Short mmCIF file of C-alpha atoms in Angstrom, two decimals:
data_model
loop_
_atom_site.label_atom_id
_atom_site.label_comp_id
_atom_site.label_asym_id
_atom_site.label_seq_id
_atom_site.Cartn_x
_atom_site.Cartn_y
_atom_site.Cartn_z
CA UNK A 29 57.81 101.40 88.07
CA UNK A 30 61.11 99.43 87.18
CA UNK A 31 64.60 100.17 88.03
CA UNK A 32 66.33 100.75 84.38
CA UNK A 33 69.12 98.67 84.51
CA UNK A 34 69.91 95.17 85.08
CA UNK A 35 71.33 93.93 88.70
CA UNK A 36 73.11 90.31 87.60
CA UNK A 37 74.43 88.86 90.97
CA UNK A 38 74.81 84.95 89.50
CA UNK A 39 78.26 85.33 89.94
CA UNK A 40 78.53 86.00 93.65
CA UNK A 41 78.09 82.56 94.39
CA UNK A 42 79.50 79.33 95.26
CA UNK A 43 77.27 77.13 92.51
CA UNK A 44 78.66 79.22 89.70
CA UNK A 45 82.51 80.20 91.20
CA UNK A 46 83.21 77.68 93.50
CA UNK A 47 84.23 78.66 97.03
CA UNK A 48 85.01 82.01 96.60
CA UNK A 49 81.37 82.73 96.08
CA UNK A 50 78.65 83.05 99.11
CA UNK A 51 76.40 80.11 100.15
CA UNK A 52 72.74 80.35 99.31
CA UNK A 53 72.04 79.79 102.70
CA UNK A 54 74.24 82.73 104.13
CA UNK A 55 72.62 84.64 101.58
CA UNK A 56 69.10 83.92 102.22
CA UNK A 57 69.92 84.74 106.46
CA UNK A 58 71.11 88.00 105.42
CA UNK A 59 68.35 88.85 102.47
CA UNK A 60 65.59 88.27 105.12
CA UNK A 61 67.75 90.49 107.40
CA UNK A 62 66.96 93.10 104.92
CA UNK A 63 63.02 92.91 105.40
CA UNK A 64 63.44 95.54 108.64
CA UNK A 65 65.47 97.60 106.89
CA UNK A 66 63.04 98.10 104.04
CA UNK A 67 60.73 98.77 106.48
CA UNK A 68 62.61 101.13 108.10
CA UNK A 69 63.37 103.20 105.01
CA UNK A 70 59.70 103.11 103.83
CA UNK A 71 59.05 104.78 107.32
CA UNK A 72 61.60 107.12 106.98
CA UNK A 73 60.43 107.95 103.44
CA UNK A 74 56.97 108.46 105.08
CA UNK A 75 58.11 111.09 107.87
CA UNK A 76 60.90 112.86 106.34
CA UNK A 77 63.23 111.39 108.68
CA UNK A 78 65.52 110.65 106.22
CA UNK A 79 65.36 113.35 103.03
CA UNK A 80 67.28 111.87 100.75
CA UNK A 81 64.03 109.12 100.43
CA UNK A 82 61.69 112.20 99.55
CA UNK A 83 64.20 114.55 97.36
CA UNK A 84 63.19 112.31 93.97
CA UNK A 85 59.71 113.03 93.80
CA UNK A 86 60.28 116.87 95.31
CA UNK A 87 60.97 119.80 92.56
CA UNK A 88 59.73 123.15 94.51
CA UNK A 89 63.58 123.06 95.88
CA UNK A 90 64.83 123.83 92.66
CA UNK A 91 63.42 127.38 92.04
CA UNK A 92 66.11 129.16 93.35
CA UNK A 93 68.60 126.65 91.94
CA UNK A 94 67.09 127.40 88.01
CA UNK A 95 67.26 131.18 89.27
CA UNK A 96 70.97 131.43 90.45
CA UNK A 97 72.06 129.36 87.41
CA UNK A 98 70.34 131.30 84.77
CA UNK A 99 72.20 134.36 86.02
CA UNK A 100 75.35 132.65 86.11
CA UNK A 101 74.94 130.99 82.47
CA UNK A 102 74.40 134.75 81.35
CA UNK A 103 76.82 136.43 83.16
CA UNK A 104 80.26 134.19 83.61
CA UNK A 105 82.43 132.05 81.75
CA UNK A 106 83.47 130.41 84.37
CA UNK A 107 81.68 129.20 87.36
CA UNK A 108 84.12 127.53 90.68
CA UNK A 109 82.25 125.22 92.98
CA UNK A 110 84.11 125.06 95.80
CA UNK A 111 83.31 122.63 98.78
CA UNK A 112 84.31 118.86 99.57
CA UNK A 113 83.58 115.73 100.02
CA UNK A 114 80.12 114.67 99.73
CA UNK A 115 79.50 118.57 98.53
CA UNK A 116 81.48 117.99 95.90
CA UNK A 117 81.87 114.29 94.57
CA UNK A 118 78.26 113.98 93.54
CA UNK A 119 77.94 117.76 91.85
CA UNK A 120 81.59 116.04 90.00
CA UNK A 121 80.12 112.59 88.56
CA UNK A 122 77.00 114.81 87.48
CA UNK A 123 78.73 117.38 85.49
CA UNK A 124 80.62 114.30 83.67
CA UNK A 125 77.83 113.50 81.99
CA UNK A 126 77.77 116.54 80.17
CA UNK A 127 81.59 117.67 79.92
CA UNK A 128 83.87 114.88 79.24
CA UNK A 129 86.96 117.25 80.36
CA UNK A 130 87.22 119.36 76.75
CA UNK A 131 84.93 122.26 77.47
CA UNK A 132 80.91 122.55 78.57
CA UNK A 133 78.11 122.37 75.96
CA UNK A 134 77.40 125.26 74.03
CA UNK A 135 76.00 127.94 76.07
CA UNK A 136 77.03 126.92 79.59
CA UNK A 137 80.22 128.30 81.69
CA UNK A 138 83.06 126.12 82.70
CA UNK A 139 83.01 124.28 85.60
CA UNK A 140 85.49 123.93 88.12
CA UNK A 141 85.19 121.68 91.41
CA UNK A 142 87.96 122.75 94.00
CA UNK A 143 87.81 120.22 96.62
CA UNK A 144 91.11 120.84 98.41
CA UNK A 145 93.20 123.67 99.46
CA UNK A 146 96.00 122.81 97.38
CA UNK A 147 97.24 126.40 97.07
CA UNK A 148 99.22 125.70 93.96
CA UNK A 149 95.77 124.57 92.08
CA UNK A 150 93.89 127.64 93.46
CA UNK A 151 96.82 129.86 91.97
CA UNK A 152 96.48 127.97 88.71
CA UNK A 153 93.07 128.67 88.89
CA UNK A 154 92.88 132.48 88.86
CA UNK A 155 95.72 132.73 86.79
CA UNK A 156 93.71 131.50 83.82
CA UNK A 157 90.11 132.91 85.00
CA UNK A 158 89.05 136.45 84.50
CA UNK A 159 87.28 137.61 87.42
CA UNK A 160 85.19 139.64 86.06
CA UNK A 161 83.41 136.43 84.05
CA UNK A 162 83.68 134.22 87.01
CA UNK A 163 80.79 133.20 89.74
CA UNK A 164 81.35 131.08 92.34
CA UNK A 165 79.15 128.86 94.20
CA UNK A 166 80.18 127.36 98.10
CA UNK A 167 78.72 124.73 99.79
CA UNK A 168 79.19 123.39 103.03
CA UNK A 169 75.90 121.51 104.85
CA UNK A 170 77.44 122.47 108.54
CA UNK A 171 78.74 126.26 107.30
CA UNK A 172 81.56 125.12 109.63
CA UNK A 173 83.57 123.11 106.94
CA UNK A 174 87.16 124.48 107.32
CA UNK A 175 88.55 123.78 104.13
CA UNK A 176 85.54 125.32 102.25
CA UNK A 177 85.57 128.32 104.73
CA UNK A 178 89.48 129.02 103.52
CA UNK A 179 88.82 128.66 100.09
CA UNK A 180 85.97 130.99 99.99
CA UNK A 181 88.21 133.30 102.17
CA UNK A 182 90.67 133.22 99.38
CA UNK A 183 88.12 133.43 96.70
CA UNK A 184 86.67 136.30 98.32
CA UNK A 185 89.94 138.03 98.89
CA UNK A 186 90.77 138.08 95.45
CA UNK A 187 87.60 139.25 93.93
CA UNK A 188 87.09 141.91 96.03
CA UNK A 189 91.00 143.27 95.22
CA UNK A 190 89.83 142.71 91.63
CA UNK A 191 86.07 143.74 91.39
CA UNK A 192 85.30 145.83 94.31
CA UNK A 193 83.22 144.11 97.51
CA UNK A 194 80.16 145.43 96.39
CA UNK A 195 80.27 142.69 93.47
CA UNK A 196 80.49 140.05 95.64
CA UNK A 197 76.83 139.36 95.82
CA UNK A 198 76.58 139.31 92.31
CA UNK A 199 79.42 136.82 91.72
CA UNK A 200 79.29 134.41 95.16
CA UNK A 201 75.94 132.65 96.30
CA UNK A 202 76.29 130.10 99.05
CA UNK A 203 74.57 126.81 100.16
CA UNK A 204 74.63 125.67 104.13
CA UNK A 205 72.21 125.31 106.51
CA UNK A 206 69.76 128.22 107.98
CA UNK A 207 71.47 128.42 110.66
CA UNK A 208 74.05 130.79 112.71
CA UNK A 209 77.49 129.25 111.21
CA UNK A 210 81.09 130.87 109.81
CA UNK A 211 79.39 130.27 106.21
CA UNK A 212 76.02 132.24 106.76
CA UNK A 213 77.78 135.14 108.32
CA UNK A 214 79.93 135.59 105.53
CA UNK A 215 76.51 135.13 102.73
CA UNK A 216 75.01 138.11 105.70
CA UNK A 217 78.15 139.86 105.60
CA UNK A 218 78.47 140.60 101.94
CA UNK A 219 75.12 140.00 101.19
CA UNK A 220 75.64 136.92 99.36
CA UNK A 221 72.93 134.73 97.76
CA UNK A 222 71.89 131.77 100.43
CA UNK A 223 70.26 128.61 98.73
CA UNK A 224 69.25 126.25 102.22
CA UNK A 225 71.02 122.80 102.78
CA UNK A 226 68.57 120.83 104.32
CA UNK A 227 69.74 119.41 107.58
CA UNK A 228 68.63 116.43 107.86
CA UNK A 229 70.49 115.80 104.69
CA UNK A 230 73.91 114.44 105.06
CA UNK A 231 76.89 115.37 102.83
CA UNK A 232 77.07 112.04 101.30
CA UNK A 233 73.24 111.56 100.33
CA UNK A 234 72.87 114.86 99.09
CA UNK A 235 73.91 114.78 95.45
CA UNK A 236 70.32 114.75 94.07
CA UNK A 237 70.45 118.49 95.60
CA UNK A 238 74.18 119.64 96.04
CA UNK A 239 74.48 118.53 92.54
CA UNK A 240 71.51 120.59 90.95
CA UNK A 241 73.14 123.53 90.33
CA UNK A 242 76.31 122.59 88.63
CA UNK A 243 73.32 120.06 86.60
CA UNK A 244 71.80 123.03 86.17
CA UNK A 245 74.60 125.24 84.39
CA UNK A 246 75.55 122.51 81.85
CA UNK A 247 72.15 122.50 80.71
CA UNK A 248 71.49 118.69 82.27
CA UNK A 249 67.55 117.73 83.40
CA UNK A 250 67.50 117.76 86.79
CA UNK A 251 63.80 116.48 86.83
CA UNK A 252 65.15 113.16 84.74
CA UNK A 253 68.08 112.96 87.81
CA UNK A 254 65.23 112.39 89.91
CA UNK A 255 62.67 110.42 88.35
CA UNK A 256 65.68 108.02 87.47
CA UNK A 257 66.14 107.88 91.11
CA UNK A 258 62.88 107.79 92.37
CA UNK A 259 62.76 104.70 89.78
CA UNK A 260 64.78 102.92 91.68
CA UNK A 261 62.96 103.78 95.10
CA UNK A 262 59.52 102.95 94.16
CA UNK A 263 61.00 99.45 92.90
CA UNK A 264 63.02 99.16 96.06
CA UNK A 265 60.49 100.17 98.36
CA UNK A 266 57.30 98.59 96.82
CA UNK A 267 58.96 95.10 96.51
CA UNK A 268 56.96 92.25 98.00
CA UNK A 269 59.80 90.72 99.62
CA UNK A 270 63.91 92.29 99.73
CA UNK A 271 64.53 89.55 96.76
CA UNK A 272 62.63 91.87 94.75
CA UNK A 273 64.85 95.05 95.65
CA UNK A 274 67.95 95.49 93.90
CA UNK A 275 69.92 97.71 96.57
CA UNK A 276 68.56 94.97 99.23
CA UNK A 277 69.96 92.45 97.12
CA UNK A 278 73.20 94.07 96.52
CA UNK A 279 73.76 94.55 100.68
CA UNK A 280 73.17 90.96 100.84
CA UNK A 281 75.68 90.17 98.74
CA UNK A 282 78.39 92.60 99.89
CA UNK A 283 77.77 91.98 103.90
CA UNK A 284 77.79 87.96 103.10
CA UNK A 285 81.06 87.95 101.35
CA UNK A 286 82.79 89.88 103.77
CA UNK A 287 81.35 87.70 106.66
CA UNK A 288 81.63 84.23 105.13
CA UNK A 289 84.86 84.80 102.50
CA UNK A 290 86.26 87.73 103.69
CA UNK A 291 85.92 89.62 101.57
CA UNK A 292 87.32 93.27 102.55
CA UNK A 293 87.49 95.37 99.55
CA UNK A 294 84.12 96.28 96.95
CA UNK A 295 86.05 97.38 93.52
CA UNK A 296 83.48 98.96 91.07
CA UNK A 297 84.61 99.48 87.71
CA UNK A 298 82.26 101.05 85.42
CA UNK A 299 83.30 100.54 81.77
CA UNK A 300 82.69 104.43 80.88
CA UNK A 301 84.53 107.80 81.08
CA UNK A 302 82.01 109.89 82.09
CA UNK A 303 81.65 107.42 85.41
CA UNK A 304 84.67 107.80 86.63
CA UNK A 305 83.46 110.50 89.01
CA UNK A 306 80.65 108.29 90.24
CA UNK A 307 83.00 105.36 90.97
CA UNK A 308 84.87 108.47 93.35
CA UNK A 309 81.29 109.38 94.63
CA UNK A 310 80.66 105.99 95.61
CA UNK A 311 84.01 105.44 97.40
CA UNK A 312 83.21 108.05 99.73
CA UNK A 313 79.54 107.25 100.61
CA UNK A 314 80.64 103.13 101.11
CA UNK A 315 83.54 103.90 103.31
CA UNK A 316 82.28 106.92 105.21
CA UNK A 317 78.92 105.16 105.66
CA UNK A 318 79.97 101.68 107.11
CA UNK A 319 83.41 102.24 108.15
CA UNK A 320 82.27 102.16 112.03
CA UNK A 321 83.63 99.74 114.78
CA UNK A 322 85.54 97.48 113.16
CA UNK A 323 82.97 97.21 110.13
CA UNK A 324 82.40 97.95 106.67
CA UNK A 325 84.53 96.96 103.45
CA UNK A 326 87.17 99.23 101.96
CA UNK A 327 85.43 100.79 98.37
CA UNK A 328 88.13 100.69 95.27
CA UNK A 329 87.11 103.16 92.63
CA UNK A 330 88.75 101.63 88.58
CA UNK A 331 88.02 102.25 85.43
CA UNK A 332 87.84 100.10 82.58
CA UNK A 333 89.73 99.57 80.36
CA UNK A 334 92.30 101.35 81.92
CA UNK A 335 92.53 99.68 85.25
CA UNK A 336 92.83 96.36 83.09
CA UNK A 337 96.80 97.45 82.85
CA UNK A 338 96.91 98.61 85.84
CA UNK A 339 94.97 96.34 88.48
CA UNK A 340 93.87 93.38 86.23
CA UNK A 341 96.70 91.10 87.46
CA UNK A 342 96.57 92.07 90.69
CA UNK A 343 92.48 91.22 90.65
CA UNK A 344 92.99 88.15 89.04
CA UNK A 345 96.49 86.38 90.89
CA UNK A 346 96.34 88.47 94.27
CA UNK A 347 94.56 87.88 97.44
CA UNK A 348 91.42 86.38 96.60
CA UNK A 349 89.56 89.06 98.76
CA UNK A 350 87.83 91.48 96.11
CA UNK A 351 83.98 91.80 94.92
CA UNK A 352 84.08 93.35 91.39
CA UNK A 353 81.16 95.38 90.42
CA UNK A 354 81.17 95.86 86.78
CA UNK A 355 79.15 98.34 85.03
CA UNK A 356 78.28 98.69 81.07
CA UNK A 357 76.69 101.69 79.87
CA UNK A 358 75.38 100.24 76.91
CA UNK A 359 78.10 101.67 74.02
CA UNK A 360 78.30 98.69 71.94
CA UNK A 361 77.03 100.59 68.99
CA UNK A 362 79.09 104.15 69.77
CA UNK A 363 81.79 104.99 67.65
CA UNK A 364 83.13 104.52 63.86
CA UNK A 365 83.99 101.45 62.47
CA UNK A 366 87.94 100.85 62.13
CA UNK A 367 88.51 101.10 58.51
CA UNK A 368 90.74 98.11 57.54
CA UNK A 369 92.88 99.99 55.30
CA UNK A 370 94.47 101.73 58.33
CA UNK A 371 94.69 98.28 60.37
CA UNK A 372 95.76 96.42 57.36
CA UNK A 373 97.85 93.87 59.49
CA UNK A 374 97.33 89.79 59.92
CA UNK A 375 97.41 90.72 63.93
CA UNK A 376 94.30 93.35 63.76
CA UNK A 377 91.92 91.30 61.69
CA UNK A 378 89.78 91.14 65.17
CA UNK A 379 89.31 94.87 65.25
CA UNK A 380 88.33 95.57 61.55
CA UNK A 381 84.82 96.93 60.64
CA UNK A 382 84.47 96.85 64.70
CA UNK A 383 83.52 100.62 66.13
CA UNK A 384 85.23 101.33 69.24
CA UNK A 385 82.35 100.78 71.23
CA UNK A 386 82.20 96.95 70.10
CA UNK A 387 85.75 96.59 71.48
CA UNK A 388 84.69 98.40 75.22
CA UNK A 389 81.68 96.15 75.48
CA UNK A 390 83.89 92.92 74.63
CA UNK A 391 86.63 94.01 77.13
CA UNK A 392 84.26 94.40 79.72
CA UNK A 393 82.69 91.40 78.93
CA UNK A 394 86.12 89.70 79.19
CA UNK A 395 87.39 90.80 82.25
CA UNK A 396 83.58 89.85 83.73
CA UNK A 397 84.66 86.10 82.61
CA UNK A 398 88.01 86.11 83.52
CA UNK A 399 87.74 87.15 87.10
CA UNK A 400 84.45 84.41 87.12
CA UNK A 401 87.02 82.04 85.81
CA UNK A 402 89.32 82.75 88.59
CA UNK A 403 87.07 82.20 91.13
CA UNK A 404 86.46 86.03 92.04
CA UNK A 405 82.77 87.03 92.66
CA UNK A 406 81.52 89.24 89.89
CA UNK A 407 78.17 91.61 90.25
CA UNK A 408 77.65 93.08 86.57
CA UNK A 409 74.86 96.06 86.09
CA UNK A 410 73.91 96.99 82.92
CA UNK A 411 72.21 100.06 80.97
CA UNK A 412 71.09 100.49 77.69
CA UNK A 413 72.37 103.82 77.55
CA UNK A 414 74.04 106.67 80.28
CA UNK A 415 71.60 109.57 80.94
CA UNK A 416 70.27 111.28 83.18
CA UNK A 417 67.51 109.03 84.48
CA UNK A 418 69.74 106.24 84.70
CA UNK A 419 72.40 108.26 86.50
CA UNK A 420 69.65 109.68 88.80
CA UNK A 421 68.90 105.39 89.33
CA UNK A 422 72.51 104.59 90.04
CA UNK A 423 72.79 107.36 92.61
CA UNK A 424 69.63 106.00 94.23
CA UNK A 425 70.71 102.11 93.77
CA UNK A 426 74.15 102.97 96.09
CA UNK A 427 72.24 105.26 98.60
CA UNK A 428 69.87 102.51 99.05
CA UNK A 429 72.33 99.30 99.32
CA UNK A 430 74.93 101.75 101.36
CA UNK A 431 71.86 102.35 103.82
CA UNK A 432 70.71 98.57 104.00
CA UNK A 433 74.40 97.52 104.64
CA UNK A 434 74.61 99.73 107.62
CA UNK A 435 71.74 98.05 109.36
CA UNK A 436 73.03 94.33 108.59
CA UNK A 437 76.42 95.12 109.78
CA UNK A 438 74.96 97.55 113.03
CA UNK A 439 76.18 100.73 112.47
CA UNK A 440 74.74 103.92 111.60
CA UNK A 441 75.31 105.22 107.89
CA UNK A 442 74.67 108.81 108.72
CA UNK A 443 76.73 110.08 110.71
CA UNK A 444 81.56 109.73 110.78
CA UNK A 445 82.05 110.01 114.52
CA UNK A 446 86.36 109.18 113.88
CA UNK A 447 86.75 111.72 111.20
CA UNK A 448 86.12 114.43 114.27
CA UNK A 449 89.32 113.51 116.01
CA UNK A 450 91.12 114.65 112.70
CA UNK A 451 89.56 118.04 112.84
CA UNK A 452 90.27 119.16 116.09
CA UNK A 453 93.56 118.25 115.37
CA UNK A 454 93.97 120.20 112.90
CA UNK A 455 92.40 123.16 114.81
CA UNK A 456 94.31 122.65 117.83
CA UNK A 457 97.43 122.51 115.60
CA UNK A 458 96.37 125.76 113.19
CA UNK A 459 96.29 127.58 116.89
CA UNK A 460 99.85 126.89 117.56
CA UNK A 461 98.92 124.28 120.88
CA UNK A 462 101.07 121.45 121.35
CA UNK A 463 99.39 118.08 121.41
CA UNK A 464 100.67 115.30 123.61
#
């Protein structure tokens, strides 16, 4: 089984940009570094340890996912996922394959992602919802999550003034742990649907099942999501050597640069809309996962074209300290042609008869061979077309090369030991104690 897309890493190194790029040698130290981590993953894959490895080829989980969003597709115009963070980000660059921000496919709800507790948005919110079409759907792997438990306090609050609390149950379902938390006493409470977060499955690893229901409402295939993943792990994990693996390759790459040019920032700029949210999903699972002891690179989410204006100069005359990862999702042939009666100018010759998607794929091709001009290293991964089995492989290509990463640099990707301090903070400070 092959990974579908194409992993070019030529111009990471020093024979095609010069010193900015890594040495073959520093690469091939840290490539065979990768062999143990394979092997750990293939053991982890083969014990459960680490679910994430066995969610692609699983699909009795989703049951209760199909059931809960059938109801909701029939019932509600509107359906609010509320959570954050990893319980969010991935459900987010899943539903932008399928609404590109101007309204859901024909027959599904709308669906909102509130991932703060901006009370301004949350009044915006149920000033343009009607209650009585809206569901609701909270999830929180620890139950504990403080800004999902006040949102869903909120939530609550208002349906009940509006509906009644005995239609809670039919318009809030939850997804945490089984487990005594704040979150499952509130689903036991009201008698609130409970879908179970597994948990060994970390926040940040879990979008191939925190993302199945919002999938799920805007009519995506979840069973593609996964078999574009799993894709990518067979490849990965069947490999004779970690040359052969894509994500092994890819940690390679990204640990050598930042030990031999330092290189302290990974940019990836997919050249497509409807990635934007996976460029935010990655940011969180790079910096969250490896950001440990004085390790790890910090993860810049752009988007091209846009960030062209906006970054471009920075990228290509700033501090030589970047690795760009490029993505094309294959639109060369999307869009109308320009009719040249509209662009009837000596100036736009270049853009007549071209569709829009011929001008994307040459911009992206551009900036790939500008910043390769300028010395910058330059990963480029390419699919024929954005779906979702090669979403599904994308997700799976990150975990993966996220997860090798972590054992080259020494750290462990699961867990966020610093963000802790920050929370009982925040308690200590919601309780009205002083801190020194």
């Amino acid at each position: 089984m092959s990974a579908p897309y194409l992993h070019d890493v030529t111009a990471c190194f020093a024979e095609r940009i010069g010193e900015g790029g890594l040495t073959k040698d520093a690469y091939a130290r840290l490539l065979h570094g990768c062999g143990p981590a394979l092997e750990q993953l293939r053991r982890a894959r083969a014990d459960g340890a680490l679910p994430f490895l066995t969610l692609p080829s699983r699909r009795d989980d989703l049951g209760p996912l199909a059931t809960l969003a059938a109801r909701y597709r029939g019932a509600f115009d509107d359906v609010v996922v509320l959570g954050t963070g990893g319980s969010s980000l991935g459900g987010q660059a899943i539903a932008a394959l399928a609404d590109r921000g101007f309204g859901p496919p024909v027959g599904s709800p709308r669906v909102h992602f509130l991932d703060n507790v901006d009370p301004d948005t949350f009044q915006a919110l149920f000033a343009a919802v009607d209650p009585a079409r809206t569901g609701v759907f909270a999830i929180s792997k620890s139950g504990g999550t403080a800004e999902t438990l006040c949102q869903l306090a909120v939530v609550i609050d208002r349906l009940r003034a509006a509906l009644g609390e005995d239609a809670l149950k039919r318009h809030v379902a939850v997804m945490t742990e089984p487990k005594d938390s704040p979150l499952s006493r509130i689903a036991e409470r009201f008698s609130l649907p409970h879908i179970d977060h597994d948990p060994g499955l970390g926040g940040r690893f879990s979008v191939l099942s925190t993302g199945m229901l919002p999938a799920l409402l805007l009519g995506l295939d979840t069973a593609a999501l996964r078999t574009g993943a799993a894709a990518v792990l067979e490849q990965a994990l069947e490999a004779k050597d970690a040359a052969g693996a894509a994500p092994a390759v890819g940690a390679a790459i990204q640990v050598g640069l930042a030990n031999e040019r330092m290189v302290s920032q990974s940019v990836l700029m997919p050249y497509c809309d409807r990635l934007f949210w996976f460029a935010r999903w990655y940011r969180q699972l790079w910096a969250e996962s490896l950001g440990k002891e004085g390790n790890g690179t910090t993860p810049v989410d752009a988007l091209g074209t846009v960030d062209q204006h906006s970054q471009l100069q920075l990228y290509l005359d700033g501090p030589a300290d970047k690795l760009f990862t490029l993505v094309d999702a294959g639109m060369a042939e999307a869009g109308r042609p320009v009719d040249p009666d509209i662009l009837d100018h000596p100036e736009t010759g270049y853009l007549q008869g071209r569709t829009m998607g011929e001008l994307f794929t040459a911009e992206s091709r551009a900036t790939a061979e500008t910043l390769i001009g300028y010395g910058r290293p330059v990963r480029q991964i390419r699919v024929e077309r954005l779906d979702e089995g090669t979403l599904g492989a994308l997700f799976m290509h990150f975990m993966l090369e996220t997860a090798i990463a972590a054992h080259l640099m020494g750290v462990n990707a699961y867990d966020q030991p610093a963000v802790e301090d920050g929370k009982r903070l925040t308690r200590r400070y919601l309780q009205g104690e002083g801190v020194s």
